Coordinates of C-alpha atoms and ligand atoms in Angstrom, one line a residue:
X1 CA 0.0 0.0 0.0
X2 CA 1.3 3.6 -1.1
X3 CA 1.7 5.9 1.8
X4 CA 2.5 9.7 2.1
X5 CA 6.0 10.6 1.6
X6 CA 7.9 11.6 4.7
X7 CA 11.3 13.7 5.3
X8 CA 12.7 10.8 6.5
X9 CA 12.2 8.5 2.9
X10 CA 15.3 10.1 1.9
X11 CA 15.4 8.8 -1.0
X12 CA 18.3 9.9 -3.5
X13 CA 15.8 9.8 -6.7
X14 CA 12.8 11.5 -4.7
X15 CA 12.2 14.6 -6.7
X16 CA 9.5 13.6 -9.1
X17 CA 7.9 11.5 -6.2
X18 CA 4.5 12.6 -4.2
X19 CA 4.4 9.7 -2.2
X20 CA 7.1 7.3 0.0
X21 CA 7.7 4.1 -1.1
X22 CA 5.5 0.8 -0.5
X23 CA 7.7 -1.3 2.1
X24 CA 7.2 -4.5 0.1
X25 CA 8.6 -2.9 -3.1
X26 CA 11.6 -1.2 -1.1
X27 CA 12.3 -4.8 0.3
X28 CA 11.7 -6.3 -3.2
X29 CA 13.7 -3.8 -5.4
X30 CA 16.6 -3.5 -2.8
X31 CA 19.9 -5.0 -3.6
X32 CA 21.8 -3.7 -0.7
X33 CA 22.0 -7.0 1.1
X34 CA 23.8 -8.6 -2.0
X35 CA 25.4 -6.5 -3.5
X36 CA 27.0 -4.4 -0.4
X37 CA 29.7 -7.0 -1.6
X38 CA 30.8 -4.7 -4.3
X39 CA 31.5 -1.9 -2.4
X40 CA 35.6 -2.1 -3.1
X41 CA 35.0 -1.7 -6.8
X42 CA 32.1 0.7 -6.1
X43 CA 34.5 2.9 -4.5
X44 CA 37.3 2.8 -7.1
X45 CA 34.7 3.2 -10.2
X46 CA 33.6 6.8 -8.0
X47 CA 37.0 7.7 -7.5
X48 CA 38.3 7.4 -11.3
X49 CA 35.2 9.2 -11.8
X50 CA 35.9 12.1 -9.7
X51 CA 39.4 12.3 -10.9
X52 CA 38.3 12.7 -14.7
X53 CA 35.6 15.3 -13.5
X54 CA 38.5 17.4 -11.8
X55 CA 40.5 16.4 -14.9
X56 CA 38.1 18.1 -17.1
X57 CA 37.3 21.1 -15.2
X58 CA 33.9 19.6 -14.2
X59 CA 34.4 19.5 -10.5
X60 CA 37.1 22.0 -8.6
X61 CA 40.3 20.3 -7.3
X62 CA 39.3 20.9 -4.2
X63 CA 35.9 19.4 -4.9
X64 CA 38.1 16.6 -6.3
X65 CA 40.0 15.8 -3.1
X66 CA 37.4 16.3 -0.8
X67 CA 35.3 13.3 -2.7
X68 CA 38.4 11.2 -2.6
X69 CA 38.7 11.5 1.2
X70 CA 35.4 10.7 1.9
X71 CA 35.4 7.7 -0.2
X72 CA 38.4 6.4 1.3
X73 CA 37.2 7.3 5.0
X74 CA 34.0 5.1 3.6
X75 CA 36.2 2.3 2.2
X76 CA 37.7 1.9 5.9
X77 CA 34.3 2.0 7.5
X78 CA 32.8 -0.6 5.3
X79 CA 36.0 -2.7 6.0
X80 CA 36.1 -2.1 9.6
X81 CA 32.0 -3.0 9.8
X82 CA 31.7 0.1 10.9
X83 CA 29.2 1.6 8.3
X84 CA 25.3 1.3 8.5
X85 CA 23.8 0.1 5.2
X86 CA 19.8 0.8 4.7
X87 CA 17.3 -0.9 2.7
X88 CA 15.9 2.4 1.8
X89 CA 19.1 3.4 0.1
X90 CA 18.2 0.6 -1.9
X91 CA 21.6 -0.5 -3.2
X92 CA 25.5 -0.4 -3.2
X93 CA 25.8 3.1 -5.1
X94 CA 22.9 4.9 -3.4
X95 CA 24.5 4.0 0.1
X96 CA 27.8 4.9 -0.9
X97 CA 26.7 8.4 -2.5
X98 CA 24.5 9.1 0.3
X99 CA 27.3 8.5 3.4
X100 CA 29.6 10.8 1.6
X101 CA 27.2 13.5 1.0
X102 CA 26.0 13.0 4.6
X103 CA 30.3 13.2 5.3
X104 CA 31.6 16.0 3.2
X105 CA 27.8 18.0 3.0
X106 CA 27.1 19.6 -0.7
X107 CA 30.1 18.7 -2.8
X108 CA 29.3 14.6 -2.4
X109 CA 26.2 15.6 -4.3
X110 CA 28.2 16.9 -7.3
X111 CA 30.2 13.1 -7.7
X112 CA 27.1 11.7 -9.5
X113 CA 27.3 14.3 -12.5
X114 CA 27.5 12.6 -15.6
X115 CA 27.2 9.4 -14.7
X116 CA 24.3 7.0 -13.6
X117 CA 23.8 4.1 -12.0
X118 CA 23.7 2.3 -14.8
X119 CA 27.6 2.4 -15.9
X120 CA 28.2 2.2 -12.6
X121 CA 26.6 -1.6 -11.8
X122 CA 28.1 -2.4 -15.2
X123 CA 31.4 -1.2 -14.1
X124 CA 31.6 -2.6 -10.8
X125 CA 30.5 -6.1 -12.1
X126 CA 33.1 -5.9 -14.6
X127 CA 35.7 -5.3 -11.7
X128 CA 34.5 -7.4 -9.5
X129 CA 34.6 -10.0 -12.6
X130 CA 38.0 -9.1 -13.0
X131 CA 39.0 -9.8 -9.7
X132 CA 37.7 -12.8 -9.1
X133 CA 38.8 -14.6 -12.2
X134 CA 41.9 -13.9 -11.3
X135 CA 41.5 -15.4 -8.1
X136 CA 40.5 -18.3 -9.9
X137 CA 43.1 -18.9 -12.1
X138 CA 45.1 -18.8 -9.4
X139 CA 43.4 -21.3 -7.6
X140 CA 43.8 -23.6 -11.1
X141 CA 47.1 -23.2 -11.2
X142 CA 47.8 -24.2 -8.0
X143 CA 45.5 -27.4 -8.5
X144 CA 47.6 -28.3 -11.4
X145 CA 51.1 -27.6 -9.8
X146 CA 49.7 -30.3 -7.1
X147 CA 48.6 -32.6 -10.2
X148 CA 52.0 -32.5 -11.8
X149 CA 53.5 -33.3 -8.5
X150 CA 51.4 -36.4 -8.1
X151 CA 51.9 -37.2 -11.7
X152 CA 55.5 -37.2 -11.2
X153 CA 55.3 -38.8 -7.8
X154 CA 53.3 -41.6 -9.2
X155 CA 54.4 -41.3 -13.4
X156 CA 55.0 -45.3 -12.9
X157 CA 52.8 -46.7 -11.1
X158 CA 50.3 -49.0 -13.1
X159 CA 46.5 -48.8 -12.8
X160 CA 43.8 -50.2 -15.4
X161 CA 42.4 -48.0 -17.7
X162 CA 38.9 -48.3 -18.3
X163 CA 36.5 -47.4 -20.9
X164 CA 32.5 -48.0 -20.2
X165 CA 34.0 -48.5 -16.8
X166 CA 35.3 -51.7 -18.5
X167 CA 39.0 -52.7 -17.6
X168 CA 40.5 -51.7 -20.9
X169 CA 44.3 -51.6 -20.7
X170 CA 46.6 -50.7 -18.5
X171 CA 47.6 -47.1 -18.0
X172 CA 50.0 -45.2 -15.4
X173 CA 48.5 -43.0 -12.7
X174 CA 50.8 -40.5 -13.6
X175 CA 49.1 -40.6 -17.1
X176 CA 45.3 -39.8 -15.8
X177 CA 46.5 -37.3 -13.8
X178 CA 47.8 -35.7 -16.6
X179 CA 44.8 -35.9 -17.9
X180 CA 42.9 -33.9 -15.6
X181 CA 46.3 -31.5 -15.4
X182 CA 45.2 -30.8 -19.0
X183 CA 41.4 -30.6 -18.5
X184 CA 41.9 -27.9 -16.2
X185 CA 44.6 -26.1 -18.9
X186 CA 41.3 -25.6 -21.0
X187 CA 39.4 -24.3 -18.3
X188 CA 42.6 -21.6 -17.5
X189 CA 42.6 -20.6 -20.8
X190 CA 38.5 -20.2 -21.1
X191 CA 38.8 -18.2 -17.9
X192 CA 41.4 -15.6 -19.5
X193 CA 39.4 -15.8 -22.6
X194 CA 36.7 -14.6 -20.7
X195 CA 39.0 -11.7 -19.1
X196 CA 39.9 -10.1 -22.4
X197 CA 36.1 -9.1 -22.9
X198 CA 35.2 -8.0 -19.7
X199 CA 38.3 -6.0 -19.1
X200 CA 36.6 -3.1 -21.1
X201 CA 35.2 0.2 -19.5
X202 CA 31.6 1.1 -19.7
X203 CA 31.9 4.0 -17.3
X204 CA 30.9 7.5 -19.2
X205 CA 27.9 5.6 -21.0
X206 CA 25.7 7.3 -18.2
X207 CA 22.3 5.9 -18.4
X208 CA 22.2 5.0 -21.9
X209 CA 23.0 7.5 -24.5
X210 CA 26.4 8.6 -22.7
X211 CA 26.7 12.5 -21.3
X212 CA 26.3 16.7 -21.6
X213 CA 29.7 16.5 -20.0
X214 CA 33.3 17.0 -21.5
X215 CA 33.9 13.1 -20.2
X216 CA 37.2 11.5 -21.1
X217 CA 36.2 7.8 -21.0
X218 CA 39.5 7.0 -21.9
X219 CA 41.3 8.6 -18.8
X220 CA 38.4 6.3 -16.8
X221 CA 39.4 3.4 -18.2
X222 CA 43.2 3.6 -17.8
X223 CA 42.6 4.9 -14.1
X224 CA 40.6 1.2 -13.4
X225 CA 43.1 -0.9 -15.6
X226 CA 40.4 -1.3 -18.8
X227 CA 42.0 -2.0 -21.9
X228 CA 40.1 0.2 -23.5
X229 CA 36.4 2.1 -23.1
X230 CA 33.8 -0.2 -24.6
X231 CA 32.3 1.2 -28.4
X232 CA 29.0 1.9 -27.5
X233 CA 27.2 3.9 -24.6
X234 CA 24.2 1.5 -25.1
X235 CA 26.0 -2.1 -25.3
X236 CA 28.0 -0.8 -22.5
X237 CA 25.2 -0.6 -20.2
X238 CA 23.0 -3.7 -21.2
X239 CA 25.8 -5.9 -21.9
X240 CA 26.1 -9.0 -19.3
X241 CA 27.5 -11.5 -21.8
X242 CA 30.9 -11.2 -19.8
X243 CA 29.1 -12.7 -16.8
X244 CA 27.4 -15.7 -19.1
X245 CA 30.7 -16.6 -20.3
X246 CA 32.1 -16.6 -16.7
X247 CA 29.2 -19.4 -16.1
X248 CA 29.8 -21.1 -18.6
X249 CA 33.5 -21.3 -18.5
X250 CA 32.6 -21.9 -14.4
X251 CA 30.6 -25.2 -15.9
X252 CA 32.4 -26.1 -17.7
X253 CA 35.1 -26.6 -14.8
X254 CA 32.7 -27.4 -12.6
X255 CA 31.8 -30.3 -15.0
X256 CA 35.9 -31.9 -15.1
X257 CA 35.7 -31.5 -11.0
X258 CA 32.7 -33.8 -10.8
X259 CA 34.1 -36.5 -13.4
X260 CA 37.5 -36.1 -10.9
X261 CA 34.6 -36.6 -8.3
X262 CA 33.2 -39.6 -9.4
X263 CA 36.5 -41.4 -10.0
X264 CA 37.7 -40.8 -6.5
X265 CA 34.5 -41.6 -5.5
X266 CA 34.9 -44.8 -7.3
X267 CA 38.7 -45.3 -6.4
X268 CA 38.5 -45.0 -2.4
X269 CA 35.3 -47.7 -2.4
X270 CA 36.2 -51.1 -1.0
X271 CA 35.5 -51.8 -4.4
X272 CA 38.4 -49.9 -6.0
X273 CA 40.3 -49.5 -3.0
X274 CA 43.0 -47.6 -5.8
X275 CA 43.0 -44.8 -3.3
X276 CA 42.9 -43.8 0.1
X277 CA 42.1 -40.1 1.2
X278 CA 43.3 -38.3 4.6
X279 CA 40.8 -38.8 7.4
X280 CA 40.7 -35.4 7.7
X281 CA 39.4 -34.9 4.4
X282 CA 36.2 -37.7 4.8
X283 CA 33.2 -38.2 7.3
X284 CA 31.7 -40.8 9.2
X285 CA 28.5 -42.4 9.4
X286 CA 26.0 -41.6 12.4
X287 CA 24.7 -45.4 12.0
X288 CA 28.0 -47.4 10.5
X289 CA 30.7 -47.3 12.4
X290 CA 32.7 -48.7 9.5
X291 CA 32.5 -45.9 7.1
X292 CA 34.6 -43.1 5.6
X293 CA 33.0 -41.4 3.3
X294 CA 34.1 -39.1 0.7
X295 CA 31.7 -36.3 1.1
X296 CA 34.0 -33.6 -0.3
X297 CA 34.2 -35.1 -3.6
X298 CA 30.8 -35.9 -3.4
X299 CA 29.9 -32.6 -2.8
X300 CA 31.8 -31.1 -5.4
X301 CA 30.2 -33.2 -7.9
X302 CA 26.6 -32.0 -6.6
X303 CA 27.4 -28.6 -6.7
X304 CA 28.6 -28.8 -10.6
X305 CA 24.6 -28.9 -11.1
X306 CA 24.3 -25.2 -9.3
X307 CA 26.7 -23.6 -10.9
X308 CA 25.0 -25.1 -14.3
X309 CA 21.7 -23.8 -12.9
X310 CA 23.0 -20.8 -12.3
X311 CA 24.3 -20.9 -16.3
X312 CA 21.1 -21.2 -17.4
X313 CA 19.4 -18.5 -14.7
X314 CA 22.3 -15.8 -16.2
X315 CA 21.2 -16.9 -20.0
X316 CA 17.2 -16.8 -19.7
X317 CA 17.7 -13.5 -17.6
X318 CA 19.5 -11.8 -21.0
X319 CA 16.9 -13.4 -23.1
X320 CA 14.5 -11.3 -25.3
X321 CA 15.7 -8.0 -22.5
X322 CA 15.4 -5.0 -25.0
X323 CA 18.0 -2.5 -24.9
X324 CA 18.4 -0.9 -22.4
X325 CA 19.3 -1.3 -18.9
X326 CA 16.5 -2.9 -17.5
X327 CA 15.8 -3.9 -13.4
X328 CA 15.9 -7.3 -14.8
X329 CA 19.5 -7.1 -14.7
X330 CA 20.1 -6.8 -10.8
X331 CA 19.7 -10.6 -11.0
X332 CA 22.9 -11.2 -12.4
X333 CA 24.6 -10.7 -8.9
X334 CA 23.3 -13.4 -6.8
X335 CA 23.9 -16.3 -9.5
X336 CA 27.6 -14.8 -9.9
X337 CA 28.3 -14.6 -6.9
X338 CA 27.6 -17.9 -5.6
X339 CA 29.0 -19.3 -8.8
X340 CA 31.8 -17.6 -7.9
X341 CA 32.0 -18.7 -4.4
X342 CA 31.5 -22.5 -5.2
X343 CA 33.8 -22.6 -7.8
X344 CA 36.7 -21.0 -5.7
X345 CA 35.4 -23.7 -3.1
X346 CA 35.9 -26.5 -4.7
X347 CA 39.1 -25.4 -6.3
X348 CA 40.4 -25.2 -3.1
X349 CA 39.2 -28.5 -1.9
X350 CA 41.1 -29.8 -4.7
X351 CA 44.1 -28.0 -4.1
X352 CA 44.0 -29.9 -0.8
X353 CA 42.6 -33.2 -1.6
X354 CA 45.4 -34.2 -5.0
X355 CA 48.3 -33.9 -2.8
X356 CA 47.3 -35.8 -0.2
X357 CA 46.1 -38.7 -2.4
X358 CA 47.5 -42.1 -1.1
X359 CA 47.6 -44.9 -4.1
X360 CA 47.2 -48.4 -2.9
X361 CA 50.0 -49.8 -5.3
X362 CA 48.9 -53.4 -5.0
X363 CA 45.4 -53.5 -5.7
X364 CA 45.9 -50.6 -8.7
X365 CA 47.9 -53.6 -10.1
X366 CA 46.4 -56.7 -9.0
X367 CA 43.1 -54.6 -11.0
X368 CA 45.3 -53.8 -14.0
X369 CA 46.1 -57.7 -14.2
X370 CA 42.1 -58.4 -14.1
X371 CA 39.9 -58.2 -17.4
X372 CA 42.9 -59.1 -20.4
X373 CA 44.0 -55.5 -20.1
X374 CA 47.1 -56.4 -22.2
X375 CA 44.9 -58.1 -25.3
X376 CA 45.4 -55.0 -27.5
X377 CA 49.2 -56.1 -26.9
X378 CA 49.1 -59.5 -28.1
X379 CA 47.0 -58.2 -30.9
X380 CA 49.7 -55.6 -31.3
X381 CA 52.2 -58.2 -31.2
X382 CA 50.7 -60.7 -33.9
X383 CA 50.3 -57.7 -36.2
X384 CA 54.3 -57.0 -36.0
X385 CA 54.8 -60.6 -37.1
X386 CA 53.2 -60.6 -40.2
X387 CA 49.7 -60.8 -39.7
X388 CA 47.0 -57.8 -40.7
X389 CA 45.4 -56.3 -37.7
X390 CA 41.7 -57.3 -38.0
X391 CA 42.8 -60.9 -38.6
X392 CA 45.0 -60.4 -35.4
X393 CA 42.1 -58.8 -33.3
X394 CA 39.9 -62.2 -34.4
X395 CA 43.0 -64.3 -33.0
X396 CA 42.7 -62.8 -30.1
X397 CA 39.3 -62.8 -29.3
X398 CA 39.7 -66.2 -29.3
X399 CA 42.3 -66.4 -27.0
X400 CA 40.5 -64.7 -25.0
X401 CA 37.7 -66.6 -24.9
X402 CA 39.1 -69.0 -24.1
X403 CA 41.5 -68.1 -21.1
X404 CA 38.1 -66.8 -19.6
X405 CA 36.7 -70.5 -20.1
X406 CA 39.7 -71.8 -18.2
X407 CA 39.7 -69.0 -15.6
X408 CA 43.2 -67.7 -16.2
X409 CA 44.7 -64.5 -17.4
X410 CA 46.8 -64.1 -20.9
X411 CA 49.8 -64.6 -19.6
X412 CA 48.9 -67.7 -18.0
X413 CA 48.4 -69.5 -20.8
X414 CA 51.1 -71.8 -21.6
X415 CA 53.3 -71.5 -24.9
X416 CA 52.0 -74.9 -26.9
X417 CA 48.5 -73.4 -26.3
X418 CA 49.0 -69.7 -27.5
X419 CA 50.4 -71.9 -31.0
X420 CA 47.6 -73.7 -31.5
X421 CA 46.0 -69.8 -31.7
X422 CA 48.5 -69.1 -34.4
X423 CA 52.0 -69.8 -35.3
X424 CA 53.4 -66.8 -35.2
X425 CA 53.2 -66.3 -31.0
X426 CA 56.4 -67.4 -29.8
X427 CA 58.1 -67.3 -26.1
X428 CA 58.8 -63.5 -26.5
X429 CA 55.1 -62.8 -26.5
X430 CA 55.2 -63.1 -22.5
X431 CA 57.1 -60.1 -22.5
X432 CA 54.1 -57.8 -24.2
X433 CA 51.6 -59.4 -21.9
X434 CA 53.4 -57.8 -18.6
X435 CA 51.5 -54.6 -17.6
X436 CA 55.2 -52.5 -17.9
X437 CA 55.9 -54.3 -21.2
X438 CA 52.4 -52.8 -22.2
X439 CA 52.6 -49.3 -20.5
X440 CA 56.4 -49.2 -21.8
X441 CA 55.5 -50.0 -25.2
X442 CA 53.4 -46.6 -25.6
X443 CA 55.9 -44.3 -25.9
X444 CA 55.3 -41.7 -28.3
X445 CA 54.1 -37.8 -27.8
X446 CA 50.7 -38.2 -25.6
X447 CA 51.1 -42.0 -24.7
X448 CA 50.8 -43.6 -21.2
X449 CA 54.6 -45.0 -21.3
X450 CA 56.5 -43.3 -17.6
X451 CA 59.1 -41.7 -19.9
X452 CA 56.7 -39.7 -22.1
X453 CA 54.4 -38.9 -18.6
X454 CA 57.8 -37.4 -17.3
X455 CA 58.6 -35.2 -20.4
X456 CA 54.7 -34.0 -20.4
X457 CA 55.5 -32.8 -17.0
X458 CA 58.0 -31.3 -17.6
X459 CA 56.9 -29.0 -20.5
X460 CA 53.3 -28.4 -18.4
X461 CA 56.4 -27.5 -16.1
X462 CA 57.6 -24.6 -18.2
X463 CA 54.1 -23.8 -19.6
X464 CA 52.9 -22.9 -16.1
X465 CA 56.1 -20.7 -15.7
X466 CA 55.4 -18.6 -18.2
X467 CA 51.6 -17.6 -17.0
Ligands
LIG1 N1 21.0 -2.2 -8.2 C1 21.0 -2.0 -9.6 C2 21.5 -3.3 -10.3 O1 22.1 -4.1 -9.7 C3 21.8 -0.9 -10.0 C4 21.5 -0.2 -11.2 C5 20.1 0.5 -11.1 N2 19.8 1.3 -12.2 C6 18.5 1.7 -12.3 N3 18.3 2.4 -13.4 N4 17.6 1.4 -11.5 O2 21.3 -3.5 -11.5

């Protein structure tokens, strides 16, 4: 219900207003309890600001410095939790403008000249963005320093590879670690993909058609470390594609974490038992005394789905919004943020979790042994005699079927037997059968062979040097 407008509304956009403010709507419209988060880049977008309106004869030096001290006496109440936020004030900027005016009297009323509210969201996001993604490629490359440590610690150790969960032939750990050290090279490079578009300045687009004012938008952006002002006033201020990409990228990552989930999930179970993790890193059971379970990996694989929700949240809120700003758009933060936040979490828990991975040697290998992982050797091997490698594969299968008849493994089967499969095996062939023979014999740029996992390891070495 509408009711008369007091003195005390105080409302910064008032003017035009004859009556205060429903309570519902200033609850429902407020962002303040969100996006109070933003108050660091808030702060630096007004202070560039000020500078170029002092710059440009638009506010009085004096004017200038007198803004800048406010703001900064702000900044260190805000960090100190000494600064009293209101819903009325709606959001980040409005608090903000309103403390210094209430601070520093008439001239905090001048900082808000030529600019609106709308470059200024636009520009904080972009900073906070900023920020934050480079917070997370730090994280990632601190998760793959850890994987190329295990990787080297464990480059020869021999567990089965699998495909359709299948056993299909024996790999080193080191190897599928290197995997995931590469997955996660996609995802750094996504993330500073994502950095070159955002780092662009929207500030001096005003509400939508830019500003009266002699602005230098250039000077703005070089002040807050923008490449470059962005082309148009209108794009500037509508455009949340940087954010979208930032989910998507964040899925995208959040989708290789959960497949490292599941495997660890898979490894530590009784199972597997290819892995063991740190107590410290697992919970029990309020009913089972028995258990340890891995509820951080588990976790981190649930929480791929919210950052994903919050993908498509980010893309149906851009769809069909017509140019320009609209209040549509003040649900961008809460999605990015958490996104944000649960990313950085999990990256962290990994950070944690890869170096203190324990490999239970014996039953990685007694598995690798299991399931005629070393077939695609003896096919291998047949084909180097002589024979073409679809006739080899049928020899094979054979042989396999029938060591699975008798219950033993390839290399079990005695010498005047493997003949009888074809001539051309011979008492060499035990040597491609044995699961370092196998992992050995794949040496070549990419392969599973220890020598080739310790040359990737090195280069991913050097390549994380140079970042
Ligand atoms: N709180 C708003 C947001 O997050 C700030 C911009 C408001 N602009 C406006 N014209 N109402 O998007």
């Amino acid at each position: 219900m509408a009711h008369k407008k007091t003195q005390d509304d105080g409302k910064i956009w008032g003017g035009r207003f004859s009556e205060g403010t429903n309570a519902f709507v200033e609850r429902f419209t407020a962002s303040i309890s969100f996006d109070k988060r933003l108050y660091q880049h808030d702060i630096d977008g007004s202070i560039a600001h000020a500078k170029m309106l002092a710059k440009g004869g638009i506010i009085t030096d004096i004017e200038e410095s007198e803004i800048l001290a406010g703001l900064e006496d702000i900044r260190k109440e805000i960090a100190d939790d000494n600064f009293e936020w209101s819903v009325k004030l709606e959001d980040i900027h409005m608090n903000i403008e309103s403390a210094l005016t209430k601070k520093i009297g008439e001239i905090g009323k001048k900082l808000h000249t030529g600019r609106s509210r709308n470059d200024q969201i636009a520009t904080d996001i972009r900073l906070y963005a900023r920020d934050q993604l480079d917070q997370i490629s730090n994280i990632i490359t601190l998760v793959q320093r850890n994987l190329l440590d295990l990787a080297e610690r464990e480059s020869n150790t021999i567990i089965p590879g699998f495909t359709h969960l299948q056993v299909a032939q024996p790999i080193t750990f080191g190897h599928h670690m290197m995997a995931w050290f590469e997955m996660l090279n996609r995802d750094f490079e996504r993330f500073q993909d994502c950095r070159k578009r955002l780092n662009r300045s929207p500030l001096g687009s005003a509400a939508l058609a830019g500003t009266t004012f002699p602005i230098d938008r250039q000077y703005t952006a070089d002040l807050l470390g923008f490449d470059s002002p962005i082309p148009n006033s209108l794009d500037a201020v509508s455009d949340r594609d940087f954010i979208i990409e930032i989910a998507a990228a964040g899925s995208l990552l959040m989708t290789h974490l959960s497949r490292f989930s599941e495997e660890i999930v898979l490894w530590t179970s009784a199972q597997f038992n290819f892995i063991e993790l740190p107590d410290e890193y697992c919970t029990g059971s309020s009913i089972m005394p028995q258990k340890k379970n891995p509820d951080v990996p588990e976790l981190v694989r649930g929480k791929s789905g919210r950052v994903l929700g919050h993908l498509v949240s980010l893309i149906t809120l851009m769809k069909s919004q017509p140019l320009d700003y609209n209040k549509d758009n003040q649900e961008d933060k809460e999605p990015l943020f958490d996104l944000i936040d649960t990313i950085k979490d999990c990256l962290y828990a990994y950070s944690q979790i890869i170096p203190a991975i324990k490999c239970n040697k014996i039953s990685m290998r007694l598995s690798a042994t299991k399931g005629f992982s070393t077939a695609t050797d003896l096919a291998d091997y047949i084909v180097k005699k002589g024979l073409a490698f679809r006739d080899a594969h049928e020899i094979v299968g054979k042989t396999v079927a029938y060591a699975i008849r008798e219950g033993i493994d390839l290399a079990e089967i005695p010498l005047d037997k493997f003949s009888e499969f074809s001539p051309l095996i011979e008492d060499d062939v035990f040597k491609v059968l044995t699961l370092e023979g196998s992992v050995n014999a794949r040496s070549h740029f990419g392969g599973t062979a220890p020598n080739q996992v310790l040359t990737s390891i090195e280069i991913a070495r050097s390549n994380l040097e140079m970042r």
